[in-house]
Coordinates of C-alpha atoms and ligand atoms in Angstrom, one line a residue:
M1063 CA 25.8 -34.2 -11.4
H1064 CA 25.3 -37.9 -11.7
V1065 CA 23.4 -39.9 -14.4
A1066 CA 22.7 -43.6 -13.9
V1067 CA 21.6 -46.4 -16.3
L1068 CA 20.2 -49.5 -14.6
G1069 CA 20.7 -52.6 -16.8
A1070 CA 23.0 -53.0 -19.8
G1071 CA 20.9 -55.0 -22.2
Y1072 CA 19.7 -53.5 -25.6
A1073 CA 18.0 -50.5 -24.0
G1074 CA 20.6 -49.8 -21.3
L1075 CA 23.7 -50.2 -23.6
S1076 CA 22.1 -48.1 -26.3
T1077 CA 21.2 -45.4 -23.8
A1078 CA 24.6 -45.5 -22.1
R1079 CA 26.7 -45.4 -25.3
R1080 CA 24.8 -42.4 -26.5
L1081 CA 25.1 -40.7 -23.2
E1082 CA 28.8 -41.2 -23.3
S1083 CA 29.1 -38.8 -26.2
R1084 CA 26.0 -36.6 -25.4
L1085 CA 26.7 -35.6 -21.7
P1086 CA 28.9 -32.7 -20.9
P1087 CA 32.3 -33.9 -19.5
E1088 CA 31.6 -32.8 -15.9
V1089 CA 28.7 -35.2 -15.6
D1090 CA 29.4 -38.6 -14.1
L1091 CA 27.8 -41.6 -15.8
T1092 CA 27.3 -45.0 -14.0
V1093 CA 25.9 -48.2 -15.6
V1094 CA 24.8 -51.0 -13.2
N1095 CA 24.3 -54.5 -14.5
D1096 CA 24.0 -57.8 -12.8
G1097 CA 27.0 -59.2 -14.6
P1098 CA 30.0 -57.9 -16.5
D1099 CA 28.6 -58.6 -20.0
H1100 CA 26.1 -57.4 -22.5
V1101 CA 24.2 -60.5 -23.8
L1102 CA 22.3 -60.6 -27.0
V1103 CA 19.2 -62.1 -25.5
H1104 CA 17.4 -62.2 -28.8
E1105 CA 19.9 -64.9 -29.9
V1106 CA 20.0 -67.1 -26.8
H1107 CA 17.8 -69.8 -28.4
R1108 CA 20.6 -70.4 -30.8
A1109 CA 22.8 -71.7 -27.9
V1110 CA 20.3 -74.5 -27.3
R1111 CA 21.6 -76.2 -30.5
R1112 CA 25.0 -74.4 -30.9
P1113 CA 26.6 -73.8 -27.5
A1114 CA 29.5 -72.0 -29.1
V1115 CA 27.1 -69.2 -30.1
A1116 CA 27.3 -68.1 -26.4
D1117 CA 30.8 -66.6 -26.9
A1118 CA 29.7 -64.7 -29.9
I1119 CA 26.7 -63.1 -28.2
T1120 CA 28.5 -62.2 -25.0
I1121 CA 30.3 -58.9 -25.0
P1122 CA 32.3 -57.6 -21.9
L1123 CA 30.8 -54.2 -21.1
S1124 CA 34.4 -52.9 -20.6
D1125 CA 34.9 -53.4 -24.4
V1126 CA 31.9 -51.4 -25.4
L1127 CA 31.7 -48.6 -22.8
D1128 CA 34.4 -46.1 -22.4
R1129 CA 33.5 -43.2 -20.2
A1130 CA 30.8 -44.8 -18.0
T1131 CA 31.7 -46.4 -14.6
V1132 CA 30.4 -50.0 -14.8
V1133 CA 29.1 -51.4 -11.5
D1134 CA 28.6 -55.2 -11.5
A1135 CA 25.8 -55.5 -9.0
R1136 CA 22.1 -56.5 -8.8
V1137 CA 19.6 -53.8 -8.3
E1138 CA 17.3 -54.9 -5.4
S1139 CA 14.8 -52.0 -5.4
V1140 CA 14.3 -48.8 -7.3
D1141 CA 12.7 -45.5 -6.1
A1142 CA 12.2 -43.8 -9.5
E1143 CA 10.7 -40.7 -7.9
A1144 CA 13.6 -40.1 -5.6
G1145 CA 16.2 -41.2 -8.1
R1146 CA 17.7 -44.0 -5.9
A1147 CA 18.3 -47.7 -6.1
D1148 CA 19.5 -50.2 -3.5
L1149 CA 22.1 -52.6 -4.8
D1150 CA 22.8 -56.2 -3.5
A1151 CA 26.3 -55.1 -2.4
G1152 CA 24.5 -53.1 0.3
E1153 CA 25.2 -49.8 -1.5
T1154 CA 22.7 -47.1 -2.5
L1155 CA 23.0 -45.4 -5.8
S1156 CA 21.5 -42.0 -6.4
W1157 CA 21.0 -40.0 -9.6
E1158 CA 19.9 -36.6 -10.8
Y1159 CA 18.7 -38.3 -14.0
G1160 CA 18.5 -42.0 -14.7
A1161 CA 17.2 -44.7 -17.1
L1162 CA 15.5 -47.9 -15.9
C1163 CA 16.4 -50.6 -18.4
L1164 CA 16.2 -53.8 -16.3
G1165 CA 14.4 -55.9 -19.0
S1166 CA 11.8 -58.4 -17.9
E1167 CA 11.3 -61.8 -16.2
T1168 CA 9.3 -64.7 -17.4
A1169 CA 5.6 -64.5 -16.4
Y1170 CA 3.9 -67.7 -15.2
Y1171 CA 0.5 -66.1 -14.5
G1172 CA 0.0 -68.1 -11.4
I1173 CA -0.7 -71.3 -13.5
D1174 CA -0.7 -74.1 -11.0
G1175 CA 2.5 -76.3 -11.2
L1176 CA 4.0 -74.4 -14.1
S1177 CA 7.0 -72.5 -12.7
E1178 CA 8.1 -75.6 -10.8
R1179 CA 8.2 -77.8 -13.9
A1180 CA 9.0 -75.6 -16.9
T1181 CA 12.3 -74.2 -18.0
P1182 CA 12.1 -70.6 -19.1
L1183 CA 14.3 -69.1 -21.9
K1184 CA 15.7 -65.7 -20.9
S1185 CA 19.4 -66.4 -20.5
L1186 CA 22.3 -68.5 -21.7
S1187 CA 22.0 -70.7 -18.6
D1188 CA 18.3 -71.4 -19.4
A1189 CA 19.5 -72.3 -23.0
A1190 CA 22.1 -74.7 -21.5
A1191 CA 19.4 -76.3 -19.2
I1192 CA 17.0 -76.8 -22.1
R1193 CA 19.8 -78.4 -24.2
E1194 CA 20.9 -80.7 -21.5
R1195 CA 17.4 -82.0 -20.9
F1196 CA 16.6 -82.3 -24.6
L1197 CA 19.8 -84.3 -25.3
A1198 CA 18.9 -86.7 -22.5
L1199 CA 15.6 -87.2 -24.2
C1200 CA 17.2 -87.8 -27.6
D1201 CA 19.7 -90.3 -26.0
A1202 CA 16.7 -92.1 -24.5
G1203 CA 15.2 -92.5 -28.0
G1204 CA 12.8 -89.6 -28.1
G1205 CA 9.7 -88.2 -26.5
Q1206 CA 7.5 -85.1 -26.5
V1207 CA 8.5 -81.6 -25.8
V1208 CA 5.8 -78.9 -25.1
V1209 CA 6.8 -75.3 -25.7
G1210 CA 4.3 -72.9 -24.1
G1211 CA 3.9 -69.5 -25.8
A1212 CA 4.4 -68.8 -29.5
G1213 CA 6.0 -65.3 -29.4
L1214 CA 9.4 -64.7 -30.8
S1215 CA 11.2 -66.9 -28.2
G1216 CA 8.8 -69.8 -28.4
V1217 CA 8.8 -69.9 -32.2
Q1218 CA 12.5 -69.8 -32.3
V1219 CA 13.2 -72.4 -29.6
A1220 CA 10.7 -74.8 -31.1
G1221 CA 12.6 -74.5 -34.4
E1222 CA 16.0 -75.1 -32.7
L1223 CA 14.7 -78.3 -31.0
T1224 CA 13.4 -79.9 -34.2
A1225 CA 16.7 -79.1 -35.9
L1226 CA 18.7 -80.4 -33.0
A1227 CA 16.7 -83.7 -32.9
E1228 CA 17.5 -84.2 -36.6
E1229 CA 21.2 -83.5 -36.0
R1230 CA 21.1 -86.3 -33.4
G1231 CA 19.7 -88.7 -35.9
L1232 CA 16.1 -88.7 -34.7
A1233 CA 13.0 -88.3 -36.9
V1234 CA 10.6 -85.4 -36.3
P1235 CA 7.8 -86.0 -35.4
D1236 CA 8.1 -89.8 -35.2
D1237 CA 10.8 -89.9 -32.5
I1238 CA 10.7 -86.4 -31.2
E1239 CA 7.5 -84.4 -31.1
V1240 CA 7.7 -80.7 -30.5
V1241 CA 4.3 -79.2 -29.7
L1242 CA 4.0 -75.4 -29.6
V1243 CA 1.0 -74.2 -27.6
E1244 CA -0.4 -70.7 -27.9
Q1245 CA -3.4 -69.2 -26.2
L1246 CA -4.2 -66.8 -29.0
E1247 CA -5.3 -67.9 -32.4
E1248 CA -2.0 -67.0 -34.2
V1249 CA 1.7 -67.7 -33.7
A1250 CA 3.8 -64.5 -33.3
P1251 CA 0.4 -62.9 -32.4
N1252 CA 1.7 -59.3 -32.2
F1253 CA 3.1 -59.2 -35.7
P1254 CA 1.7 -58.4 -39.2
A1255 CA -0.6 -61.0 -40.7
N1256 CA 1.7 -62.0 -43.6
F1257 CA 4.6 -62.5 -41.2
R1258 CA 2.5 -64.6 -38.9
R1259 CA 1.3 -66.8 -41.8
A1260 CA 4.9 -67.4 -43.0
V1261 CA 6.1 -68.2 -39.5
R1262 CA 3.4 -70.8 -39.1
E1263 CA 4.3 -72.4 -42.4
E1264 CA 7.9 -72.5 -41.5
L1265 CA 7.1 -74.2 -38.2
T1266 CA 4.8 -76.8 -39.7
D1267 CA 7.2 -77.5 -42.6
R1268 CA 9.9 -78.3 -40.0
G1269 CA 7.6 -80.7 -38.2
V1270 CA 6.5 -78.5 -35.2
D1271 CA 2.9 -79.4 -34.1
V1272 CA 1.4 -75.9 -33.7
R1273 CA -1.7 -75.6 -31.5
T1274 CA -3.1 -72.1 -31.3
G1275 CA -6.2 -71.2 -29.4
T1276 CA -5.1 -73.5 -26.6
T1277 CA -4.7 -72.2 -23.1
V1278 CA -2.5 -73.9 -20.5
E1279 CA -4.5 -74.2 -17.3
R1280 CA -2.5 -76.5 -15.0
V1281 CA 0.7 -78.5 -15.1
T1282 CA 1.4 -81.8 -13.3
D1283 CA 4.3 -84.2 -13.5
G1284 CA 4.2 -85.4 -17.1
G1285 CA 1.0 -83.6 -18.1
V1286 CA -0.1 -80.2 -19.3
E1287 CA -3.9 -79.6 -18.8
T1288 CA -5.3 -77.2 -21.5
D1289 CA -8.7 -76.0 -22.3
A1290 CA -8.4 -78.3 -25.4
G1291 CA -7.6 -81.4 -23.4
P1292 CA -4.5 -82.9 -21.8
L1293 CA -1.0 -83.0 -23.3
A1294 CA 1.7 -85.4 -22.2
Y1295 CA 5.2 -84.0 -22.0
D1296 CA 8.7 -85.3 -21.3
Q1297 CA 10.1 -81.7 -21.3
L1298 CA 8.4 -78.4 -20.8
V1299 CA 9.7 -75.1 -22.0
W1300 CA 7.8 -71.9 -21.0
T1301 CA 8.0 -68.7 -23.0
G1302 CA 4.4 -67.6 -22.5
G1303 CA 5.0 -64.0 -21.5
I1304 CA 6.9 -61.4 -19.5
T1305 CA 6.6 -59.4 -16.3
G1306 CA 8.7 -56.7 -14.7
D1307 CA 12.0 -57.3 -12.9
D1308 CA 11.9 -58.2 -9.2
A1309 CA 13.5 -54.8 -8.5
T1310 CA 10.4 -53.1 -9.6
G1311 CA 8.1 -55.5 -7.8
G1312 CA 7.3 -57.2 -11.1
D1313 CA 5.8 -54.0 -12.4
R1314 CA 6.3 -52.8 -16.0
P1315 CA 5.2 -49.2 -15.6
T1316 CA 3.5 -47.4 -18.5
V1317 CA 5.4 -44.5 -20.1
R1318 CA 4.4 -42.1 -22.8
A1319 CA 6.4 -41.4 -25.9
D1320 CA 9.0 -39.3 -24.2
L1321 CA 9.7 -42.4 -22.0
R1322 CA 9.7 -40.3 -18.9
L1323 CA 8.6 -42.2 -15.8
T1324 CA 9.2 -39.5 -13.2
D1325 CA 10.9 -36.1 -13.2
R1326 CA 14.3 -37.9 -12.8
T1327 CA 13.9 -41.3 -14.3
F1328 CA 13.1 -42.7 -17.7
A1329 CA 12.0 -46.3 -18.3
L1330 CA 12.4 -48.2 -21.6
G1331 CA 12.9 -51.6 -23.2
D1332 CA 11.0 -54.5 -21.8
A1333 CA 11.1 -52.8 -18.4
A1334 CA 8.3 -50.5 -19.4
R1335 CA 5.0 -50.6 -21.4
A1336 CA 5.7 -47.7 -23.7
V1337 CA 3.1 -46.0 -25.8
D1338 CA 4.6 -44.3 -28.8
A1339 CA 4.1 -40.9 -30.5
D1340 CA 1.2 -42.3 -32.5
G1341 CA -0.5 -43.7 -29.3
E1342 CA 0.5 -47.3 -30.3
P1343 CA 1.8 -49.8 -27.7
V1344 CA 5.4 -50.6 -28.4
P1345 CA 6.1 -54.4 -28.7
A1346 CA 8.7 -55.8 -26.2
S1347 CA 11.5 -56.4 -28.6
A1348 CA 15.3 -55.9 -29.0
S1349 CA 14.8 -53.7 -32.0
A1350 CA 12.5 -51.3 -30.1
A1351 CA 14.7 -51.3 -27.0
I1352 CA 17.7 -50.2 -29.0
R1353 CA 15.8 -47.4 -30.7
M1354 CA 14.2 -46.2 -27.4
G1355 CA 17.7 -45.9 -26.0
K1356 CA 18.4 -43.1 -28.5
T1357 CA 15.3 -41.2 -27.4
A1358 CA 16.0 -41.7 -23.7
A1359 CA 19.6 -40.6 -24.0
E1360 CA 18.6 -37.5 -25.9
N1361 CA 16.0 -36.6 -23.3
V1362 CA 18.4 -37.1 -20.4
G1363 CA 20.9 -34.9 -22.3
R1364 CA 18.3 -32.1 -22.8
L1365 CA 17.4 -32.1 -19.1
V1366 CA 21.0 -32.1 -18.0
D1367 CA 21.9 -29.2 -20.4
H1368 CA 18.8 -27.3 -19.1
E1369 CA 19.9 -27.8 -15.5
L1370 CA 23.5 -27.0 -16.1
N1371 CA 22.6 -23.9 -18.0
G1372 CA 20.9 -22.6 -14.8
S1373 CA 17.4 -22.9 -16.3
A1374 CA 16.1 -25.4 -13.8
D1375 CA 13.4 -23.1 -12.5
E1376 CA 11.9 -22.6 -15.9
F1377 CA 9.7 -25.0 -17.8
D1378 CA 11.3 -28.3 -18.8
P1379 CA 12.8 -28.4 -22.2
R1380 CA 10.9 -30.0 -25.0
L1381 CA 11.5 -33.7 -25.0
E1382 CA 11.9 -36.0 -28.0
R1383 CA 9.1 -38.5 -28.6
Y1384 CA 9.7 -42.1 -29.6
R1385 CA 7.9 -43.3 -32.6
F1386 CA 8.0 -47.1 -33.1
D1387 CA 9.4 -47.6 -36.6
V1388 CA 11.4 -50.7 -37.3
P1389 CA 12.4 -51.7 -40.8
G1390 CA 11.0 -55.2 -40.3
W1391 CA 11.0 -58.4 -38.3
L1392 CA 13.2 -61.5 -38.5
V1393 CA 12.9 -64.9 -36.8
S1394 CA 14.9 -68.0 -37.2
V1395 CA 13.1 -71.4 -37.3
G1396 CA 15.9 -74.0 -37.0
D1397 CA 17.9 -73.6 -40.2
G1398 CA 15.1 -71.6 -41.8
A1399 CA 14.1 -68.1 -41.2
V1400 CA 11.3 -65.6 -41.9
A1401 CA 12.1 -62.0 -42.7
Q1402 CA 9.6 -59.2 -43.1
I1403 CA 11.2 -56.2 -44.8
G1404 CA 8.6 -53.5 -45.4
P1405 CA 5.6 -55.2 -46.9
T1406 CA 7.7 -58.1 -48.2
V1407 CA 8.0 -61.5 -46.4
L1408 CA 11.0 -63.7 -47.3
R1409 CA 11.8 -67.3 -46.3
G1410 CA 14.7 -69.5 -47.1
T1411 CA 18.3 -68.5 -47.6
A1412 CA 17.6 -64.8 -48.1
A1413 CA 15.8 -64.6 -44.8
R1414 CA 18.5 -66.5 -43.0
A1415 CA 21.2 -64.3 -44.4
S1416 CA 19.2 -61.2 -43.3
K1417 CA 18.9 -62.5 -39.8
T1418 CA 22.7 -63.1 -39.5
T1419 CA 23.5 -59.8 -41.1
V1420 CA 21.3 -57.9 -38.7
G1421 CA 22.8 -59.7 -35.7
A1422 CA 26.3 -59.1 -36.9
G1423 CA 25.4 -55.6 -37.8
Y1424 CA 24.2 -54.9 -34.3
L1425 CA 27.4 -56.3 -32.8
T1426 CA 29.5 -54.1 -35.2
S1427 CA 27.4 -51.0 -34.3
V1428 CA 28.3 -51.5 -30.6
G1429 CA 32.0 -51.9 -31.5
A1430 CA 32.1 -55.7 -31.0
V1431 CA 33.5 -56.5 -34.4
H1432 CA 35.2 -59.8 -33.3
N1433 CA 31.9 -61.1 -31.9
A1434 CA 30.2 -60.1 -35.2
V1435 CA 32.7 -62.2 -37.1
N1436 CA 32.2 -65.1 -34.7
L1437 CA 28.4 -64.9 -35.0
A1438 CA 28.5 -64.9 -38.8
E1439 CA 30.8 -67.9 -38.7
E1440 CA 28.5 -69.8 -36.3
E1441 CA 25.4 -69.0 -38.2
L1442 CA 26.5 -69.3 -41.8
L1443 CA 29.4 -71.7 -42.1
Ligands
FAD885 C1 14.8 -66.5 -27.0 C2 14.4 -65.0 -27.3 C3 14.3 -64.7 -28.6 C4 14.0 -63.3 -29.0 N1 14.0 -63.0 -30.3 C5 13.8 -61.7 -30.6 C6 13.9 -61.3 -32.0 O1 14.1 -62.1 -32.9 N2 13.7 -59.9 -32.2 C7 13.5 -59.0 -31.3 O2 13.4 -57.8 -31.6 N3 13.4 -59.4 -30.0 C8 13.5 -60.7 -29.6 N4 13.4 -61.1 -28.3 C9 13.0 -60.1 -27.3 C10 14.2 -59.3 -26.9 O3 15.3 -60.1 -26.5 C11 13.9 -58.4 -25.7 O4 12.7 -57.6 -26.0 C12 15.0 -57.5 -25.3 O5 16.1 -58.2 -24.7 C13 14.7 -56.3 -24.4 O6 15.8 -55.5 -24.2 P1 16.0 -54.8 -22.7 O7 17.3 -54.0 -22.9 O8 14.8 -54.2 -22.3 O9 16.2 -56.1 -21.7 P2 17.4 -57.1 -21.7 O10 18.0 -57.3 -23.0 O11 16.8 -58.3 -21.0 O12 18.5 -56.4 -20.7 C14 18.2 -56.2 -19.3 C15 19.6 -56.1 -18.7 O13 19.4 -55.7 -17.3 C16 20.1 -56.6 -16.5 N5 19.4 -56.8 -15.3 C17 18.1 -57.3 -15.1 N6 17.7 -57.3 -13.9 C18 18.7 -56.6 -13.2 C19 18.9 -56.2 -11.8 N7 17.9 -56.4 -10.9 N8 20.0 -55.6 -11.5 C20 21.0 -55.4 -12.4 N9 20.9 -55.7 -13.7 C21 19.8 -56.3 -14.1 C22 20.3 -57.9 -17.3 O14 21.4 -58.7 -16.9 C23 20.4 -57.3 -18.7 O15 21.8 -57.0 -19.0 C24 13.7 -62.4 -27.9 C25 13.8 -62.8 -26.6 C26 14.1 -64.1 -26.3 C27 14.1 -64.5 -24.8

């Protein structure tokens, strides 16, 4: 029997590591990822200001997976019903049970001129491109950067840019203006109200010009047209939303709390729109993706056991249901941070230390202790 995990981000790695111990020894496990490493996407904005963070947040999959066969290939298309994927190497991969964990792509919503002119932030190479362009702007004496979208990535990259400008000896906002534009009325719109308020304060304290309730309608060379009037820009970063991977035709299929997409295939992390055991939509986040991996692995394990025990003709076994329950939320805003732990919201040193501890704790939990030490050094020293 063969089990496959497509994608080795938070959802995929979490699923695969659990399956390594959960599956009976006779079952083959394959992990396909379009690169040899697991990258902590939720920290890539850090590399805009501190390129050395890239090493700390990149972990070779061979270091953290033991039993699984890792295939470094791009998934071109997926047939979740049949349990089959076409890979860019020309191979076809089939599975009895599988997990679709391909993450997401940046959504441009068909806004005229946007994708051609904006840099997204989903990868370390995006972070490097944003840095290069921003440093050129700093060297030229300053200018205006517009960041579109005030979710977790937009908030955090805006914070990094103001801090980087100050490190280069420029004044914010006099020399460098960072404008954060958000269509909804709040920054971090999907999060609790006290967290949203604290994030907004942290941004404005650091000189970010926050413009909520402002919709980007069109982008031209040097100009963003919004429903609140035009905005000039020298650099444009777009973090305004996500869509599904090309391999699923841009689709993020909806799954219920057992995360089962078809008889054979589960979908989790950013790759799916999951509705949890309480009927609540699960926010696209690293914290949810990691925890969904536990549910998906357990459910694949139950189906495999059921089939290997010769019960395949009977009803399916009862599957675990995912309930979205994270201890809190953490964002960095330059050298500041906001942490929500239960009902409490923290800012300042305590929040920053929490953010680093959680990042390093995650790395330790996947067995990347050396990376954890490096991350702590980069962030705190
Ligand atoms: C700048 C930034 C800051 C963020 N900050 C936070 C935060 O503070 N807290 C938080 O909880 N979340 C945060 N997020 C969101 C979080 O990173 C995502 O929700 C999370 O990465 C989703 O995990 P995933 O496993 O579904 O996808 P990913 O982590 O994106 O993993 C997908 C994996 O699949 C691989 N892959 C993709 N397509 C293919 C293909 N076709 N073939 C083969 N392999 C493929 C990728 O290489 C990757 O390894 C942030 C995101 C960004 C961009």
